[in-house]
Structure formats: structure tokens, C-alpha cells
Short mmCIF file of N, CA and C in Angstrom, two decimals:
data_model
loop_
_atom_site.label_atom_id
_atom_site.label_comp_id
_atom_site.label_asym_id
_atom_site.label_seq_id
_atom_site.Cartn_x
_atom_site.Cartn_y
_atom_site.Cartn_z
N MET W 1 -15.75 7.74 -8.58
CA MET W 1 -14.82 7.28 -7.56
C MET W 1 -13.88 6.26 -8.19
N GLY W 2 -12.58 6.49 -8.10
CA GLY W 2 -11.58 5.60 -8.67
C GLY W 2 -11.31 4.41 -7.78
N ARG W 3 -10.45 3.57 -8.22
CA ARG W 3 -10.04 2.39 -7.45
C ARG W 3 -9.54 2.84 -6.09
N ARG W 4 -10.03 2.19 -5.04
CA ARG W 4 -9.71 2.59 -3.67
C ARG W 4 -8.42 1.93 -3.19
N LEU W 5 -7.50 2.76 -2.72
CA LEU W 5 -6.22 2.29 -2.21
C LEU W 5 -6.05 2.76 -0.77
N LEU W 6 -5.23 2.03 -0.03
CA LEU W 6 -4.92 2.37 1.35
C LEU W 6 -3.41 2.52 1.50
N ILE W 7 -3.00 3.64 2.07
CA ILE W 7 -1.60 3.87 2.42
C ILE W 7 -1.47 3.64 3.92
N ILE W 8 -0.52 2.79 4.32
CA ILE W 8 -0.23 2.58 5.74
C ILE W 8 1.22 2.96 5.96
N ASP W 9 1.42 4.12 6.60
CA ASP W 9 2.76 4.65 6.84
C ASP W 9 2.66 5.62 8.01
N ASN W 10 3.61 5.56 8.92
CA ASN W 10 3.56 6.42 10.11
C ASN W 10 4.09 7.83 9.86
N GLU W 11 4.59 8.11 8.67
CA GLU W 11 5.12 9.44 8.37
C GLU W 11 4.08 10.26 7.60
N PRO W 12 3.46 11.25 8.27
CA PRO W 12 2.39 12.02 7.63
C PRO W 12 2.79 12.68 6.32
N HIS W 13 4.01 13.22 6.20
CA HIS W 13 4.41 13.88 4.96
C HIS W 13 4.52 12.89 3.80
N ILE W 14 4.94 11.67 4.08
CA ILE W 14 5.00 10.63 3.04
C ILE W 14 3.57 10.28 2.61
N CYS W 15 2.69 10.10 3.58
CA CYS W 15 1.30 9.78 3.26
C CYS W 15 0.67 10.85 2.39
N GLU W 16 0.87 12.11 2.74
CA GLU W 16 0.28 13.20 1.96
C GLU W 16 0.85 13.26 0.55
N SER W 17 2.14 13.07 0.42
CA SER W 17 2.76 13.08 -0.90
C SER W 17 2.22 11.95 -1.77
N LEU W 18 2.17 10.74 -1.21
CA LEU W 18 1.64 9.60 -1.97
C LEU W 18 0.17 9.79 -2.30
N LYS W 19 -0.59 10.27 -1.32
CA LYS W 19 -2.02 10.49 -1.53
C LYS W 19 -2.26 11.49 -2.66
N ASP W 20 -1.54 12.60 -2.65
CA ASP W 20 -1.69 13.60 -3.70
C ASP W 20 -1.38 13.01 -5.08
N ARG W 21 -0.29 12.26 -5.18
CA ARG W 21 0.08 11.65 -6.47
C ARG W 21 -0.98 10.65 -6.93
N LEU W 22 -1.42 9.81 -6.01
CA LEU W 22 -2.41 8.79 -6.37
C LEU W 22 -3.75 9.41 -6.77
N GLU W 23 -4.19 10.42 -6.05
CA GLU W 23 -5.44 11.06 -6.40
C GLU W 23 -5.34 11.75 -7.76
N ALA W 24 -4.19 12.32 -8.07
CA ALA W 24 -3.98 12.93 -9.39
C ALA W 24 -4.03 11.89 -10.50
N MET W 25 -3.71 10.63 -10.16
CA MET W 25 -3.75 9.54 -11.14
C MET W 25 -5.15 8.95 -11.27
N GLY W 26 -6.09 9.35 -10.39
CA GLY W 26 -7.47 8.87 -10.49
C GLY W 26 -7.90 7.90 -9.41
N TYR W 27 -7.05 7.65 -8.43
CA TYR W 27 -7.40 6.74 -7.34
C TYR W 27 -8.11 7.48 -6.22
N THR W 28 -8.89 6.76 -5.44
CA THR W 28 -9.45 7.24 -4.19
C THR W 28 -8.56 6.66 -3.10
N VAL W 29 -8.10 7.50 -2.16
CA VAL W 29 -7.06 7.07 -1.23
C VAL W 29 -7.50 7.27 0.22
N LEU W 30 -7.30 6.22 1.01
CA LEU W 30 -7.46 6.28 2.45
C LEU W 30 -6.08 6.18 3.06
N VAL W 31 -5.91 6.73 4.26
CA VAL W 31 -4.60 6.74 4.92
C VAL W 31 -4.74 6.24 6.35
N ALA W 32 -3.79 5.41 6.77
CA ALA W 32 -3.68 4.98 8.16
C ALA W 32 -2.23 5.20 8.58
N HIS W 33 -2.04 5.70 9.79
CA HIS W 33 -0.69 6.01 10.26
C HIS W 33 -0.09 4.92 11.13
N ASP W 34 -0.78 3.78 11.23
CA ASP W 34 -0.19 2.62 11.91
C ASP W 34 -0.89 1.37 11.41
N GLY W 35 -0.25 0.24 11.65
CA GLY W 35 -0.74 -1.03 11.12
C GLY W 35 -2.10 -1.44 11.65
N ARG W 36 -2.33 -1.27 12.92
CA ARG W 36 -3.63 -1.67 13.50
C ARG W 36 -4.77 -0.88 12.89
N THR W 37 -4.57 0.42 12.73
CA THR W 37 -5.61 1.25 12.12
C THR W 37 -5.83 0.83 10.67
N GLY W 38 -4.75 0.53 9.96
CA GLY W 38 -4.87 0.08 8.58
C GLY W 38 -5.67 -1.21 8.46
N LEU W 39 -5.39 -2.16 9.31
CA LEU W 39 -6.13 -3.43 9.28
C LEU W 39 -7.60 -3.20 9.64
N ALA W 40 -7.86 -2.32 10.59
CA ALA W 40 -9.25 -2.01 10.96
C ALA W 40 -9.99 -1.35 9.79
N LEU W 41 -9.32 -0.45 9.09
CA LEU W 41 -9.92 0.19 7.91
C LEU W 41 -10.24 -0.84 6.83
N MET W 42 -9.31 -1.76 6.61
CA MET W 42 -9.55 -2.82 5.62
C MET W 42 -10.82 -3.60 5.95
N ALA W 43 -10.97 -3.97 7.21
CA ALA W 43 -12.14 -4.74 7.64
C ALA W 43 -13.41 -3.92 7.50
N LEU W 44 -13.37 -2.68 7.94
CA LEU W 44 -14.54 -1.81 7.88
C LEU W 44 -14.95 -1.54 6.44
N GLU W 45 -14.00 -1.20 5.61
CA GLU W 45 -14.30 -0.84 4.23
C GLU W 45 -14.71 -2.05 3.38
N ALA W 46 -14.31 -3.24 3.78
CA ALA W 46 -14.68 -4.45 3.02
C ALA W 46 -16.19 -4.60 2.96
N LYS W 47 -16.89 -4.11 3.96
CA LYS W 47 -18.35 -4.21 4.00
C LYS W 47 -19.02 -3.16 3.12
N ARG W 48 -18.32 -2.05 2.82
CA ARG W 48 -18.90 -0.96 2.04
C ARG W 48 -18.40 -0.97 0.61
N ALA W 49 -17.19 -0.53 0.41
CA ALA W 49 -16.57 -0.49 -0.91
C ALA W 49 -15.13 -0.94 -0.70
N PRO W 50 -14.80 -2.14 -1.09
CA PRO W 50 -13.49 -2.71 -0.75
C PRO W 50 -12.30 -1.90 -1.23
N ILE W 51 -11.25 -1.99 -0.45
CA ILE W 51 -9.96 -1.41 -0.82
C ILE W 51 -9.30 -2.38 -1.79
N ARG W 52 -8.81 -1.86 -2.91
CA ARG W 52 -8.27 -2.70 -3.99
C ARG W 52 -6.76 -2.77 -4.04
N GLY W 53 -6.07 -2.11 -3.11
CA GLY W 53 -4.62 -2.16 -3.08
C GLY W 53 -4.09 -1.44 -1.86
N VAL W 54 -2.90 -1.87 -1.41
CA VAL W 54 -2.29 -1.30 -0.21
C VAL W 54 -0.84 -0.94 -0.49
N LEU W 55 -0.45 0.26 -0.05
CA LEU W 55 0.96 0.67 -0.04
C LEU W 55 1.37 0.64 1.42
N LEU W 56 2.33 -0.21 1.76
CA LEU W 56 2.63 -0.52 3.15
C LEU W 56 4.09 -0.27 3.48
N ASP W 57 4.32 0.57 4.49
CA ASP W 57 5.69 0.84 4.94
C ASP W 57 6.18 -0.32 5.80
N VAL W 58 7.45 -0.64 5.70
CA VAL W 58 8.04 -1.73 6.48
C VAL W 58 8.26 -1.31 7.93
N GLU W 59 8.83 -0.13 8.11
CA GLU W 59 9.26 0.28 9.45
C GLU W 59 8.27 1.23 10.08
N MET W 60 7.48 0.70 11.03
CA MET W 60 6.50 1.50 11.75
C MET W 60 6.47 1.05 13.20
N PRO W 61 6.13 1.97 14.10
CA PRO W 61 5.96 1.56 15.49
C PRO W 61 4.64 0.80 15.66
N ILE W 62 4.42 0.25 16.81
CA ILE W 62 3.22 -0.50 17.20
C ILE W 62 3.17 -1.84 16.50
N MET W 63 3.06 -1.83 15.19
CA MET W 63 2.96 -3.06 14.40
C MET W 63 3.73 -2.81 13.11
N ASN W 64 4.84 -3.52 12.91
CA ASN W 64 5.64 -3.24 11.72
C ASN W 64 4.98 -3.78 10.45
N GLY W 65 5.52 -3.37 9.32
CA GLY W 65 4.92 -3.73 8.05
C GLY W 65 4.88 -5.23 7.78
N MET W 66 5.85 -5.96 8.26
CA MET W 66 5.85 -7.41 8.05
C MET W 66 4.70 -8.06 8.82
N GLU W 67 4.43 -7.57 10.02
CA GLU W 67 3.29 -8.09 10.80
C GLU W 67 1.97 -7.74 10.12
N VAL W 68 1.88 -6.53 9.62
CA VAL W 68 0.66 -6.11 8.91
C VAL W 68 0.49 -6.95 7.65
N LEU W 69 1.56 -7.16 6.91
CA LEU W 69 1.49 -7.97 5.69
C LEU W 69 0.99 -9.38 6.01
N ARG W 70 1.49 -9.97 7.06
CA ARG W 70 1.06 -11.31 7.46
C ARG W 70 -0.46 -11.34 7.69
N GLU W 71 -0.98 -10.32 8.38
CA GLU W 71 -2.42 -10.24 8.64
C GLU W 71 -3.20 -9.98 7.34
N LEU W 72 -2.70 -9.10 6.51
CA LEU W 72 -3.37 -8.84 5.24
C LEU W 72 -3.47 -10.10 4.40
N ARG W 73 -2.39 -10.87 4.35
CA ARG W 73 -2.41 -12.09 3.54
C ARG W 73 -3.40 -13.10 4.10
N SER W 74 -3.59 -13.12 5.41
CA SER W 74 -4.54 -14.09 5.97
C SER W 74 -5.99 -13.63 5.86
N GLN W 75 -6.23 -12.32 5.87
CA GLN W 75 -7.60 -11.81 5.86
C GLN W 75 -8.05 -11.27 4.51
N HIS W 76 -7.12 -10.81 3.70
CA HIS W 76 -7.45 -10.19 2.40
C HIS W 76 -6.42 -10.67 1.38
N GLU W 77 -6.40 -11.96 1.16
CA GLU W 77 -5.29 -12.58 0.41
C GLU W 77 -5.15 -12.13 -1.03
N THR W 78 -6.21 -11.62 -1.65
CA THR W 78 -6.11 -11.24 -3.06
C THR W 78 -5.79 -9.76 -3.28
N VAL W 79 -5.79 -8.96 -2.22
CA VAL W 79 -5.51 -7.53 -2.36
C VAL W 79 -4.02 -7.33 -2.60
N PRO W 80 -3.64 -6.68 -3.71
CA PRO W 80 -2.22 -6.45 -3.97
C PRO W 80 -1.60 -5.47 -2.96
N VAL W 81 -0.40 -5.80 -2.52
CA VAL W 81 0.32 -4.98 -1.55
C VAL W 81 1.68 -4.61 -2.15
N LEU W 82 2.01 -3.31 -2.11
CA LEU W 82 3.33 -2.82 -2.47
C LEU W 82 4.00 -2.37 -1.19
N MET W 83 5.16 -2.93 -0.91
CA MET W 83 5.92 -2.54 0.28
C MET W 83 6.78 -1.34 -0.07
N MET W 84 7.06 -0.52 0.94
CA MET W 84 7.95 0.63 0.73
C MET W 84 8.79 0.82 1.97
N SER W 85 9.99 1.36 1.76
CA SER W 85 10.89 1.56 2.88
C SER W 85 11.94 2.61 2.55
N ALA W 86 12.33 3.34 3.58
CA ALA W 86 13.41 4.30 3.44
C ALA W 86 14.73 3.70 3.87
N GLY W 87 14.70 2.63 4.66
CA GLY W 87 15.96 2.11 5.15
C GLY W 87 15.99 0.65 5.51
N ALA W 88 14.96 -0.09 5.16
CA ALA W 88 14.94 -1.51 5.51
C ALA W 88 15.98 -2.27 4.70
N ASP W 89 16.48 -3.29 5.27
CA ASP W 89 17.40 -4.19 4.61
C ASP W 89 16.70 -4.81 3.39
N HIS W 90 17.41 -4.91 2.28
CA HIS W 90 16.81 -5.51 1.08
C HIS W 90 16.37 -6.94 1.34
N ALA W 91 17.02 -7.65 2.23
CA ALA W 91 16.61 -9.01 2.56
C ALA W 91 15.21 -9.02 3.17
N VAL W 92 14.90 -8.02 3.98
CA VAL W 92 13.56 -7.90 4.57
C VAL W 92 12.54 -7.64 3.48
N LEU W 93 12.87 -6.79 2.54
CA LEU W 93 11.94 -6.49 1.45
C LEU W 93 11.73 -7.71 0.55
N ARG W 94 12.78 -8.45 0.29
CA ARG W 94 12.62 -9.68 -0.50
C ARG W 94 11.78 -10.70 0.26
N GLN W 95 11.93 -10.76 1.57
CA GLN W 95 11.10 -11.64 2.40
C GLN W 95 9.62 -11.24 2.28
N ALA W 96 9.36 -9.94 2.25
CA ALA W 96 7.99 -9.46 2.11
C ALA W 96 7.38 -9.95 0.79
N VAL W 97 8.16 -9.95 -0.27
CA VAL W 97 7.68 -10.44 -1.56
C VAL W 97 7.39 -11.94 -1.46
N ARG W 98 8.26 -12.68 -0.79
CA ARG W 98 8.01 -14.12 -0.60
C ARG W 98 6.74 -14.35 0.22
N MET W 99 6.42 -13.41 1.10
CA MET W 99 5.22 -13.53 1.94
C MET W 99 3.95 -13.08 1.21
N GLY W 100 4.09 -12.57 -0.01
CA GLY W 100 2.90 -12.23 -0.78
C GLY W 100 2.79 -10.80 -1.26
N ALA W 101 3.70 -9.92 -0.88
CA ALA W 101 3.69 -8.57 -1.45
C ALA W 101 4.03 -8.68 -2.93
N LYS W 102 3.46 -7.80 -3.74
CA LYS W 102 3.72 -7.85 -5.18
C LYS W 102 5.15 -7.41 -5.51
N THR W 103 5.61 -6.35 -4.87
CA THR W 103 6.96 -5.84 -5.06
C THR W 103 7.22 -4.80 -3.99
N TYR W 104 8.32 -4.08 -4.13
CA TYR W 104 8.63 -3.01 -3.19
C TYR W 104 9.31 -1.87 -3.92
N PHE W 105 9.29 -0.70 -3.28
CA PHE W 105 10.04 0.43 -3.79
C PHE W 105 10.64 1.17 -2.61
N LEU W 106 11.68 1.94 -2.91
CA LEU W 106 12.42 2.64 -1.87
C LEU W 106 12.03 4.12 -1.83
N LYS W 107 11.97 4.65 -0.61
CA LYS W 107 11.74 6.08 -0.42
C LYS W 107 13.10 6.75 -0.25
N PRO W 108 13.33 7.92 -0.80
CA PRO W 108 12.37 8.65 -1.64
C PRO W 108 12.18 7.94 -2.97
N PHE W 109 10.98 8.00 -3.48
CA PHE W 109 10.66 7.22 -4.67
C PHE W 109 10.76 8.06 -5.93
N ASP W 110 11.04 7.38 -7.01
CA ASP W 110 11.07 7.98 -8.34
C ASP W 110 9.62 8.06 -8.84
N GLY W 111 9.18 9.25 -9.23
CA GLY W 111 7.79 9.45 -9.65
C GLY W 111 7.37 8.58 -10.82
N ASN W 112 8.25 8.41 -11.81
CA ASN W 112 7.90 7.59 -12.98
C ASN W 112 7.80 6.12 -12.61
N GLN W 113 8.73 5.65 -11.80
CA GLN W 113 8.68 4.26 -11.36
C GLN W 113 7.42 4.01 -10.53
N PHE W 114 7.11 4.95 -9.65
CA PHE W 114 5.92 4.83 -8.82
C PHE W 114 4.66 4.73 -9.68
N ARG W 115 4.55 5.57 -10.68
CA ARG W 115 3.39 5.54 -11.57
C ARG W 115 3.29 4.19 -12.28
N ARG W 116 4.41 3.68 -12.79
CA ARG W 116 4.40 2.39 -13.48
C ARG W 116 3.95 1.26 -12.56
N LEU W 117 4.47 1.26 -11.34
CA LEU W 117 4.08 0.21 -10.38
C LEU W 117 2.59 0.27 -10.08
N CYS W 118 2.06 1.46 -9.87
CA CYS W 118 0.64 1.60 -9.58
C CYS W 118 -0.21 1.16 -10.77
N GLU W 119 0.18 1.56 -11.96
CA GLU W 119 -0.57 1.16 -13.15
C GLU W 119 -0.53 -0.35 -13.34
N GLU W 120 0.58 -0.97 -13.00
CA GLU W 120 0.70 -2.42 -13.15
C GLU W 120 -0.10 -3.18 -12.09
N PHE W 121 0.01 -2.78 -10.84
CA PHE W 121 -0.57 -3.57 -9.76
C PHE W 121 -1.94 -3.07 -9.28
N PHE W 122 -2.28 -1.82 -9.58
CA PHE W 122 -3.58 -1.26 -9.21
C PHE W 122 -4.24 -0.66 -10.45
N PRO W 123 -4.48 -1.45 -11.48
CA PRO W 123 -4.97 -0.87 -12.74
C PRO W 123 -6.35 -0.22 -12.59
N LEU W 124 -6.49 0.93 -13.21
CA LEU W 124 -7.78 1.60 -13.30
C LEU W 124 -8.47 1.09 -14.57
N ASN W 125 -9.74 0.80 -14.46
CA ASN W 125 -10.49 0.40 -15.65
C ASN W 125 -11.88 1.00 -15.57
N GLU W 126 -12.70 0.72 -16.55
CA GLU W 126 -14.05 1.31 -16.61
C GLU W 126 -14.88 0.99 -15.37
N ASP W 127 -14.69 -0.18 -14.77
CA ASP W 127 -15.46 -0.56 -13.59
C ASP W 127 -15.12 0.29 -12.39
N ASP W 128 -13.96 0.93 -12.40
CA ASP W 128 -13.50 1.73 -11.27
C ASP W 128 -13.93 3.19 -11.37
N LEU W 129 -14.38 3.62 -12.53
CA LEU W 129 -14.70 5.04 -12.72
C LEU W 129 -16.15 5.33 -12.45
#
């Protein structure tokens, strides 16, 4: 079982695409289609096998990515978070980084850039295999 990551995005096709790429890279991936479900998964999985990284969309209904990020930082402050967006203002994305996200990327994403970001912020090592 590889390093466990969580994707929180309300667009199922984006989640499936990211999940397929991440699993091909050796990660174990969980998916939540809204912020509340994502936070609940983080809490539940923390008791079993912790999630080691989060890919979080900015624009979602129910609870937007900035609200989810705020909760993640208060409850799981050391878990790296990568923000993603198809249309958010760059100022919002920079604010997310100031709030504790490691960085952000834009959708549609470049496959090589995505791989580099994951390798940098969610490194796989012998303890994860």
C-alpha cells in the first residue's frame, strides 16, 4: 500500500483522472466529492492509516476549498495540501498558500508538472511501500 492521498473535488471526471494518475505513480487514493465528506474521511482514516496528503479544489458547493483548508490546518496541520482550480482568481490561490497550502496548480493540469509536485510534496519512500 503506497502513501495514502485524498482528493476533494466535486467533479467526478477530475477525481477519476487524478486518481488513475496517482495510483499509477504508486499512491493509494481516496476520493471525496465535497468538503464535509473529505473532512470526515480525514478524521475517520486518522484512526486507521492516516492520509498523508490532500489535493483540494477551491470551487465546490456546500463547503468551498478555502473553508476546507481552514479546517484541515486546524485539525491536521502537518498534512500537505495542494490546491487546484479551473477558474479561481490567482489572488485566492495565493491566499490559500498563505493559509498553509503547499502550492497550487491549474486545471487542466500538465501531467509532468503534476508528477513533479506530487513527488515533491507527497514523496514515496520505503516506509510507504
